[in-house]
Tab-separated table of C-alpha atoms in Angstrom:
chain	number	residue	atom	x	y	z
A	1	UNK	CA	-26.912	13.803	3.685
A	2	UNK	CA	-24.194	15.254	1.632
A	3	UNK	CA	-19.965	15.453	1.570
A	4	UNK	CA	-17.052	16.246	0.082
A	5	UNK	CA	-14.717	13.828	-0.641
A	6	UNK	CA	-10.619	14.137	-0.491
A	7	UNK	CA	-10.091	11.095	-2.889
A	8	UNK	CA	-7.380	9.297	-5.015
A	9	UNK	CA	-6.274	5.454	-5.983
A	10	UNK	CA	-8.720	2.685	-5.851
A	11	UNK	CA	-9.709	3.011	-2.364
A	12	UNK	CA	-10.977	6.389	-3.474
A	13	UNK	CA	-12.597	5.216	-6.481
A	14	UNK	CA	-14.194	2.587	-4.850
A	15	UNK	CA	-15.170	4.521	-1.904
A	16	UNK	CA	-16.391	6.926	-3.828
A	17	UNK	CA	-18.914	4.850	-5.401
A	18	UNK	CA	-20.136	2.950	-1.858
A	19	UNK	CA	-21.155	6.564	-1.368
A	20	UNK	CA	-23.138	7.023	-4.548
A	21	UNK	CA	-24.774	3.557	-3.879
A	22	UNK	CA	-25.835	4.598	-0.273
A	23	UNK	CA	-27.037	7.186	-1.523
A	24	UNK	CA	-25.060	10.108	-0.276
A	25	UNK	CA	-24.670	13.598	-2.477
A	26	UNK	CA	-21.221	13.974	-3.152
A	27	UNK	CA	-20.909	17.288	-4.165
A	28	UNK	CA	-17.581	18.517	-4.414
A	29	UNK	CA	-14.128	15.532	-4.753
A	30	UNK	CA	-10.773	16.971	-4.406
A	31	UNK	CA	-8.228	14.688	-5.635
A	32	UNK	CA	-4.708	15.491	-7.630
A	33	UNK	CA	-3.829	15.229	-10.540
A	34	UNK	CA	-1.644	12.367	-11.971
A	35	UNK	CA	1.729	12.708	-11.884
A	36	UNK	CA	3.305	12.077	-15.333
A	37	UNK	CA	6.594	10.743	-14.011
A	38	UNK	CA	4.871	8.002	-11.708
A	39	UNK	CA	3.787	4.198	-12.847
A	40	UNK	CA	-0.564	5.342	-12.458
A	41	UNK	CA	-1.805	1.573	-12.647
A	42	UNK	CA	-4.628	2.175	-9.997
A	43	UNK	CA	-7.786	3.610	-10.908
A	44	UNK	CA	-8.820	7.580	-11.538
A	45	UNK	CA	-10.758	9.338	-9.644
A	46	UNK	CA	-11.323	11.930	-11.751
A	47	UNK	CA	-12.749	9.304	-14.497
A	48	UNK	CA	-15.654	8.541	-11.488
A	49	UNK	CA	-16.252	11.975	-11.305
A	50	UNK	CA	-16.624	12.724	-14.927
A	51	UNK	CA	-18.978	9.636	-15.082
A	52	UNK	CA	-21.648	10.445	-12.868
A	53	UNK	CA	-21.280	14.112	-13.182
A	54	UNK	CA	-19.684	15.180	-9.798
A	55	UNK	CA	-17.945	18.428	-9.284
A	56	UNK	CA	-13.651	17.807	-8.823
A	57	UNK	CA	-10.988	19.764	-7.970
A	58	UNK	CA	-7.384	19.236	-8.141
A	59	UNK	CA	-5.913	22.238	-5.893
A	60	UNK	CA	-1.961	21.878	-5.137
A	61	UNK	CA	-2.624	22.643	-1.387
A	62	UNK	CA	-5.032	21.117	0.252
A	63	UNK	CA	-4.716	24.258	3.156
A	64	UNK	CA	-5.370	27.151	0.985
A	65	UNK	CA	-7.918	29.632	2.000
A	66	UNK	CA	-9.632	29.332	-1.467
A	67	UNK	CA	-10.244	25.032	-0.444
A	68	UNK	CA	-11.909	25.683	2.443
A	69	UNK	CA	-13.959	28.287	1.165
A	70	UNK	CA	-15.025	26.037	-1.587
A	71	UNK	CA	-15.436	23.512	1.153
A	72	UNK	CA	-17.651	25.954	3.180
A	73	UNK	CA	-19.703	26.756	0.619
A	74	UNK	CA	-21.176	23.487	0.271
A	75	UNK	CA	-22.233	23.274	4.014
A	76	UNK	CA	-20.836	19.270	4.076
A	77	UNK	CA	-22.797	17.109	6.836
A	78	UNK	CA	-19.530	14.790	6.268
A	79	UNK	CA	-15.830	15.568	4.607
A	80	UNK	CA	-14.402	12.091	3.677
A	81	UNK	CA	-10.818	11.344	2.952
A	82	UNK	CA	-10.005	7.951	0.784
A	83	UNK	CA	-6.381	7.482	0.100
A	84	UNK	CA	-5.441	11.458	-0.393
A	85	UNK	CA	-2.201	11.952	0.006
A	86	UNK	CA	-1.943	14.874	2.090
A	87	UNK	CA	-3.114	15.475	5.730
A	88	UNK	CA	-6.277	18.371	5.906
A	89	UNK	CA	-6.052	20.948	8.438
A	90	UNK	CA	-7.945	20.903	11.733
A	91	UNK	CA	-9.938	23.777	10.543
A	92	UNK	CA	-11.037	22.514	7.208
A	93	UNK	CA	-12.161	19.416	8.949
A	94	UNK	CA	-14.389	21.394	11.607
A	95	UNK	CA	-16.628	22.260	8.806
A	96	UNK	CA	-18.340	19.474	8.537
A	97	UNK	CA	-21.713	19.260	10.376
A	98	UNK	CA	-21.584	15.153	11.557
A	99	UNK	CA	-17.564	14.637	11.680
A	100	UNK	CA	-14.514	14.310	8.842
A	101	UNK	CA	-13.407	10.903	8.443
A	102	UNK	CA	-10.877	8.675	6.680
A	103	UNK	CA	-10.105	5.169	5.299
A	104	UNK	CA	-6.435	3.615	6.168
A	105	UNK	CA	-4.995	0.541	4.852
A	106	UNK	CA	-4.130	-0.828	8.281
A	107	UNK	CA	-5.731	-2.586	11.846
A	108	UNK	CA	-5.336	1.251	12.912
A	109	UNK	CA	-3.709	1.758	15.642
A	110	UNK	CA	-1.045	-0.516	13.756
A	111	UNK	CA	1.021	1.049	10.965
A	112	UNK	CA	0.034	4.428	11.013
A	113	UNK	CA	1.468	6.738	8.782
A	114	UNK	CA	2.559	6.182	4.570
A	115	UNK	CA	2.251	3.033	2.809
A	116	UNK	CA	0.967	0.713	5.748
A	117	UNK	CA	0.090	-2.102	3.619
A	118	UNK	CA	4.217	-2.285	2.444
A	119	UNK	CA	5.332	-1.918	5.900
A	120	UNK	CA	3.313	-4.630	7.247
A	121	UNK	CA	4.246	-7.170	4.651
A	122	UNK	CA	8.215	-5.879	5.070
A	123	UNK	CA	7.403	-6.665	8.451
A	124	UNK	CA	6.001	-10.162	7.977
A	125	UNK	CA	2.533	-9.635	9.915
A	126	UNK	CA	0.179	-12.271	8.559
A	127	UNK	CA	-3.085	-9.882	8.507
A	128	UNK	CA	-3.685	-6.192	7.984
A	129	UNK	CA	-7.045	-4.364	6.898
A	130	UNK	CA	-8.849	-1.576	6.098
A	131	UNK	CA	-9.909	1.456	9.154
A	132	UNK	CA	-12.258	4.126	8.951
A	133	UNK	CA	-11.410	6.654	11.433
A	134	UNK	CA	-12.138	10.170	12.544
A	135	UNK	CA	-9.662	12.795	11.738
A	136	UNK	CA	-7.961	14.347	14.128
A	137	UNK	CA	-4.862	17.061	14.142
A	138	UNK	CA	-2.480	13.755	14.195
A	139	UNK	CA	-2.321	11.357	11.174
A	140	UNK	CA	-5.175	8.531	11.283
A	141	UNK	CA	-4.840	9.243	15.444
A	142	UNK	CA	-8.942	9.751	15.897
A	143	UNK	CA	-11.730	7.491	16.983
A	144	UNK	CA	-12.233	4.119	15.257
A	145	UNK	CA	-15.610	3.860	13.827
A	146	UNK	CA	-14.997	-0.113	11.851
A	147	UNK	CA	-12.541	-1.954	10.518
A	148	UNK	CA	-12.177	-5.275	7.994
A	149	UNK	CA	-9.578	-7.268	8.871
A	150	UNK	CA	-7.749	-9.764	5.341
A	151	UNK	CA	-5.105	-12.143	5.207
A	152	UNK	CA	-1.810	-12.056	4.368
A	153	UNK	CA	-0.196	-14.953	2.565
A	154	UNK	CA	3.433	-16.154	3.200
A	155	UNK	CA	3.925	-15.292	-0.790
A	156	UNK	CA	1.551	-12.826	-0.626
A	157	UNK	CA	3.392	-9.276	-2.794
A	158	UNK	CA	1.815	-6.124	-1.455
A	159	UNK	CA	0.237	-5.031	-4.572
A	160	UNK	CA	-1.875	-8.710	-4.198
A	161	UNK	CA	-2.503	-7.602	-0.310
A	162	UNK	CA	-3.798	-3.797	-1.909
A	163	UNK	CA	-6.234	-5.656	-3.584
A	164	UNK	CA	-8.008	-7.250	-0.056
A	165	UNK	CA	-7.465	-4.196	1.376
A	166	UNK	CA	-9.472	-2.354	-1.422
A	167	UNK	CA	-12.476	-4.755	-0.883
A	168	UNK	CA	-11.807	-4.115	3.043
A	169	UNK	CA	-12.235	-0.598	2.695
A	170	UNK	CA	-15.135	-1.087	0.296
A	171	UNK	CA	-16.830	-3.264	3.152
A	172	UNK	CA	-15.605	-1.182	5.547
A	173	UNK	CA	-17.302	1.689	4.360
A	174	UNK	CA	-20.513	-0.042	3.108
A	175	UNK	CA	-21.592	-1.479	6.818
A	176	UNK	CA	-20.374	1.814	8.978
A	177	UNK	CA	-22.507	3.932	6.796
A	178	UNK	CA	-26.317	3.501	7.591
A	179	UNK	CA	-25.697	4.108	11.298
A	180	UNK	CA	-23.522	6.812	10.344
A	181	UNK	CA	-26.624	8.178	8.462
A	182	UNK	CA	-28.278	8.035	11.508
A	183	UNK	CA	-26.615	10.118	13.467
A	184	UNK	CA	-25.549	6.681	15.446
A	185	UNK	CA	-21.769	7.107	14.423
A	186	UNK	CA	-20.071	4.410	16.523
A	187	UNK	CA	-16.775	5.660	17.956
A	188	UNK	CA	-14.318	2.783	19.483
A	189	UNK	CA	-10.722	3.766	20.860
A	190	UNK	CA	-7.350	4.306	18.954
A	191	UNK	CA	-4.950	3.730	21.779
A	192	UNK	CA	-1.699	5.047	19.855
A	193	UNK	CA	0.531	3.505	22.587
A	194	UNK	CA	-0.661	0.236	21.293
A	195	UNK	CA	0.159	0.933	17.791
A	196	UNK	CA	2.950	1.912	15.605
A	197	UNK	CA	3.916	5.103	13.247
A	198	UNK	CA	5.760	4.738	9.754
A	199	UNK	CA	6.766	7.106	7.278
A	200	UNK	CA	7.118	7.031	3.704
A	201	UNK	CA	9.420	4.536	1.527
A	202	UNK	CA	11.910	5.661	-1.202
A	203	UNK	CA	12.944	3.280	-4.337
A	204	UNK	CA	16.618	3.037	-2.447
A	205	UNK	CA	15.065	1.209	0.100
A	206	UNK	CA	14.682	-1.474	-1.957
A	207	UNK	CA	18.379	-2.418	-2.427
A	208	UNK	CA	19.099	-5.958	-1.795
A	209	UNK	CA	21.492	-6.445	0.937
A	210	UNK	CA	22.301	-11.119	0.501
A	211	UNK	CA	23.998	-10.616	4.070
A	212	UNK	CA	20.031	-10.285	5.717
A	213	UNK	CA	18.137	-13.362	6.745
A	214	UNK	CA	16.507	-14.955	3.953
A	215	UNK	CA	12.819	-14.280	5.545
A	216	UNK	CA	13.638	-10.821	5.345
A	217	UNK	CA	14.822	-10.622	1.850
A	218	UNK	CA	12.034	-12.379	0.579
A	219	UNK	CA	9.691	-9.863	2.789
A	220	UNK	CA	11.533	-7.418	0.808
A	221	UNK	CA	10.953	-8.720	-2.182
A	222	UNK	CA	6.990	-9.132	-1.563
A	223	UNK	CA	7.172	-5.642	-0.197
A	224	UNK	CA	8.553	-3.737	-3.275
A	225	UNK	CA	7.492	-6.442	-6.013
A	226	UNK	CA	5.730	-4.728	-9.480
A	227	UNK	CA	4.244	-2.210	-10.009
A	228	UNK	CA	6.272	-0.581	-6.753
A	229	UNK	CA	9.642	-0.106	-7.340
A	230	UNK	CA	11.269	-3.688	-6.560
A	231	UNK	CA	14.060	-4.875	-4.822
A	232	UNK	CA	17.316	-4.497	-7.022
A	233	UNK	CA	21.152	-4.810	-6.984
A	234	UNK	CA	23.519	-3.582	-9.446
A	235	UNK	CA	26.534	-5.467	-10.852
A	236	UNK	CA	29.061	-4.549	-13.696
A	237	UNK	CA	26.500	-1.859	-14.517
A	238	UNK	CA	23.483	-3.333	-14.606
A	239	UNK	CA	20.529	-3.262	-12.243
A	240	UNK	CA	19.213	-6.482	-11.326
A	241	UNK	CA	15.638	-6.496	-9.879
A	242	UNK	CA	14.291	-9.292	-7.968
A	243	UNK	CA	10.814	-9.616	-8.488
A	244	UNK	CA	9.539	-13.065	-6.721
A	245	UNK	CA	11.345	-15.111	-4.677
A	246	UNK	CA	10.279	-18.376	-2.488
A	247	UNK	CA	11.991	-19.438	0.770
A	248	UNK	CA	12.922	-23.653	0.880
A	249	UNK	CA	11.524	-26.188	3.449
A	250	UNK	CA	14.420	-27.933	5.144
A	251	UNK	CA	14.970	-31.146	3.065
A	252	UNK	CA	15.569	-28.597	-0.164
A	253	UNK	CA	17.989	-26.511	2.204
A	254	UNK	CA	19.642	-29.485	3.273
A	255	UNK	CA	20.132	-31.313	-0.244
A	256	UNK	CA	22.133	-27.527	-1.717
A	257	UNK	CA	24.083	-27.108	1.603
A	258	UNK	CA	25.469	-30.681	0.621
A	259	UNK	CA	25.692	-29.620	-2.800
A	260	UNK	CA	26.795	-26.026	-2.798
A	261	UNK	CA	28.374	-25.373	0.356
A	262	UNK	CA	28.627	-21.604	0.819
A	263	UNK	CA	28.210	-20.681	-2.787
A	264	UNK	CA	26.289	-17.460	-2.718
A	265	UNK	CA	24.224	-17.594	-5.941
A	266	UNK	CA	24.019	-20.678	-7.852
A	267	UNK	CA	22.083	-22.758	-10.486
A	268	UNK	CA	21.100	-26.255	-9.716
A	269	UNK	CA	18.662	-28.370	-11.631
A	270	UNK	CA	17.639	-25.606	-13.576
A	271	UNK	CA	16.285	-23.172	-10.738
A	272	UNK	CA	18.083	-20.176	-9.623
A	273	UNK	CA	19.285	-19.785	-6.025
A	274	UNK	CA	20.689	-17.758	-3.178
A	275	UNK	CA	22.309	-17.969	0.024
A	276	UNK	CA	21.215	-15.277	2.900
A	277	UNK	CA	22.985	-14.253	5.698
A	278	UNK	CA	21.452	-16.570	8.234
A	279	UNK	CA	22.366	-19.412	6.021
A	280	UNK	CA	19.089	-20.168	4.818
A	281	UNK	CA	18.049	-20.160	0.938
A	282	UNK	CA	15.941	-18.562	-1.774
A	283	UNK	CA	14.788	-19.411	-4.853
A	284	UNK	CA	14.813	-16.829	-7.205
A	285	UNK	CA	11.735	-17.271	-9.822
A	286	UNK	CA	12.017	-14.135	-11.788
A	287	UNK	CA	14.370	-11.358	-12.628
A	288	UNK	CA	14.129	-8.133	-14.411
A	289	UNK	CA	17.297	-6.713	-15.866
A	290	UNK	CA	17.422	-2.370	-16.435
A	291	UNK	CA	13.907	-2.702	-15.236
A	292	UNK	CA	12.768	-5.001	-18.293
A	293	UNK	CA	11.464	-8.901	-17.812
A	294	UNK	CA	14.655	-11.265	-18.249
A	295	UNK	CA	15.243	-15.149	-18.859
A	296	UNK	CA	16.678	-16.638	-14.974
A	297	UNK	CA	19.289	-17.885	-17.735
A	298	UNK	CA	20.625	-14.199	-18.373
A	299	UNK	CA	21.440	-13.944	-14.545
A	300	UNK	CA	24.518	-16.714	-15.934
A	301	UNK	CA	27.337	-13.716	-17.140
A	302	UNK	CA	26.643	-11.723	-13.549
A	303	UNK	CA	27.459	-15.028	-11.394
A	304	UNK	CA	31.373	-15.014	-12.751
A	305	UNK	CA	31.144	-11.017	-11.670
């Protein structure tokens, strides 16, 4: 059996290589090429490809008649798609002889759409996964053929929860292959009105807003933590960013309420806190200040702001 793979991040690289090992011929990758102005601390792709000799491409548009020829040419029994960032047109995917398929970072039909595994930890769920699908004209809308389910921590930041989700879609992969092989493709529902859709995030969206409850902020927080953007505020000119918080059992709450009243940000004891919109506290455990690492101490001069 041979494919060509649409692949990028480390779900593609490790994809990739579950392929290798299972001994499919990749012979063509598509995958794009790194954009200079965006933090690359995932794995390349491309470096796979130049390791074990396979043939990549890094074409701008992914619907160009020149693609699919390429595509064509190779007669693909399966097109794979790990992590590529663009959707691939119904035509491109007919070419393939046994089906086109993809891995998302979600319990498809749940958080369809861009960056699934922020969403769901913005959201609070307490699991996620990996899901490889069929393709189908809508984003990750076709057939389910497996999917690895991983826990999320309460503290858990999404880049931690990437990392399951990586080994999910490396598992993922690794069992649905030999039947897919086969010919034995299994092919479970994706009831969309079960699910939900989500598009992509922009850095604003990780402004702080003190006046949310404090489960949300610290979501936030998790959500947007390093190497993502992080979730900031800006006073007297300077952007504060937030980079770990942790919410306080009830006897801590209780002991700064009597101490503090309705002080918004505070020091007590040494630790850095601050008070939410529902009332409730965080603990603020580390700071960045004009996106560079900062002492909790420095956050002194913006609390007389």
């Amino acid at each position: 059996m041979n494919a060509v793979v649409f692949a990028y991040h480390d779900v593609g690289v490790r994809c990739l290589k579950v392929l290798l090992a299972r001994g499919v011929k990749v012979e063509l990758v598509v995958t794009h090429q790194d954009n200079p102005t965006e933090n690359i601390w995932f794995g390349s792709v491309a470096s796979v490809c130049r390791e074990y000799g396979i043939n990549f491409i890094t074409p701008e548009d992914p619907k160009s008649p020149s693609l699919q020829a390429q595509v064509a040419a190779v007669k693909p029994d399966f097109i794979f798609s790990f992590y590529y960032r663009h959707m691939l047109p119904v035509d491109l995917l007919a070419i393939a002889r046994h089906g086109a398929y993809n891995m998302h970072g979600s319990l498809l039909p749940k958080y369809r759409g861009r960056v699934p595994i922020n969403w769901a930890v913005l959201h609070g769920e307490t699991e996620t996964g990996a899901t490889l699908h069929e393709m189908a004209a809508k984003p990750d809308a076709g057939a389910i053929i497996a999917q690895t389910a991983v826990p999320i921590l309460p503290d858990d930041t999404a880049y931690e929860v990437f990392g399951k989700v990586v080994v999910a879609a490396e598992q993922t992969l690794w069992n649905a292959l030999p039947l897919m092989l086969a010919g034995q493709t299994p092919r479970l529902p994706n009831d969309l009105s079960q699910g939900s859709y989500f598009g992509g995030r922009k850095p604003e969206d990780g402004r702080l807003d003190w006046k949310k409850p404090a489960q949300y902020v610290h979501n936030l927080v998790r959500t947007v933590a390093p190497p993502y953007p992080g979730a900031f505020e800006e006073i007297s000119g300077d952007k504060i960013t937030v980079t770990k918080t942790r919410l306080l059992d009830e006897s801590v709450r209780t002991k700064l309420v009597r101490a503090h009243g309705a002080q918004e940000k505070f020091f007590d004891g040494g630790h850095l806190y601050a008070r939410c919109g529902d009332g409730n506290y965080l603990e603020i455990l580390s700071i960045q200040i004009n996106d560079q690492d900062a002492s909790l101490n420095n956050y002194l001069k913006y609390m007389a702001v």
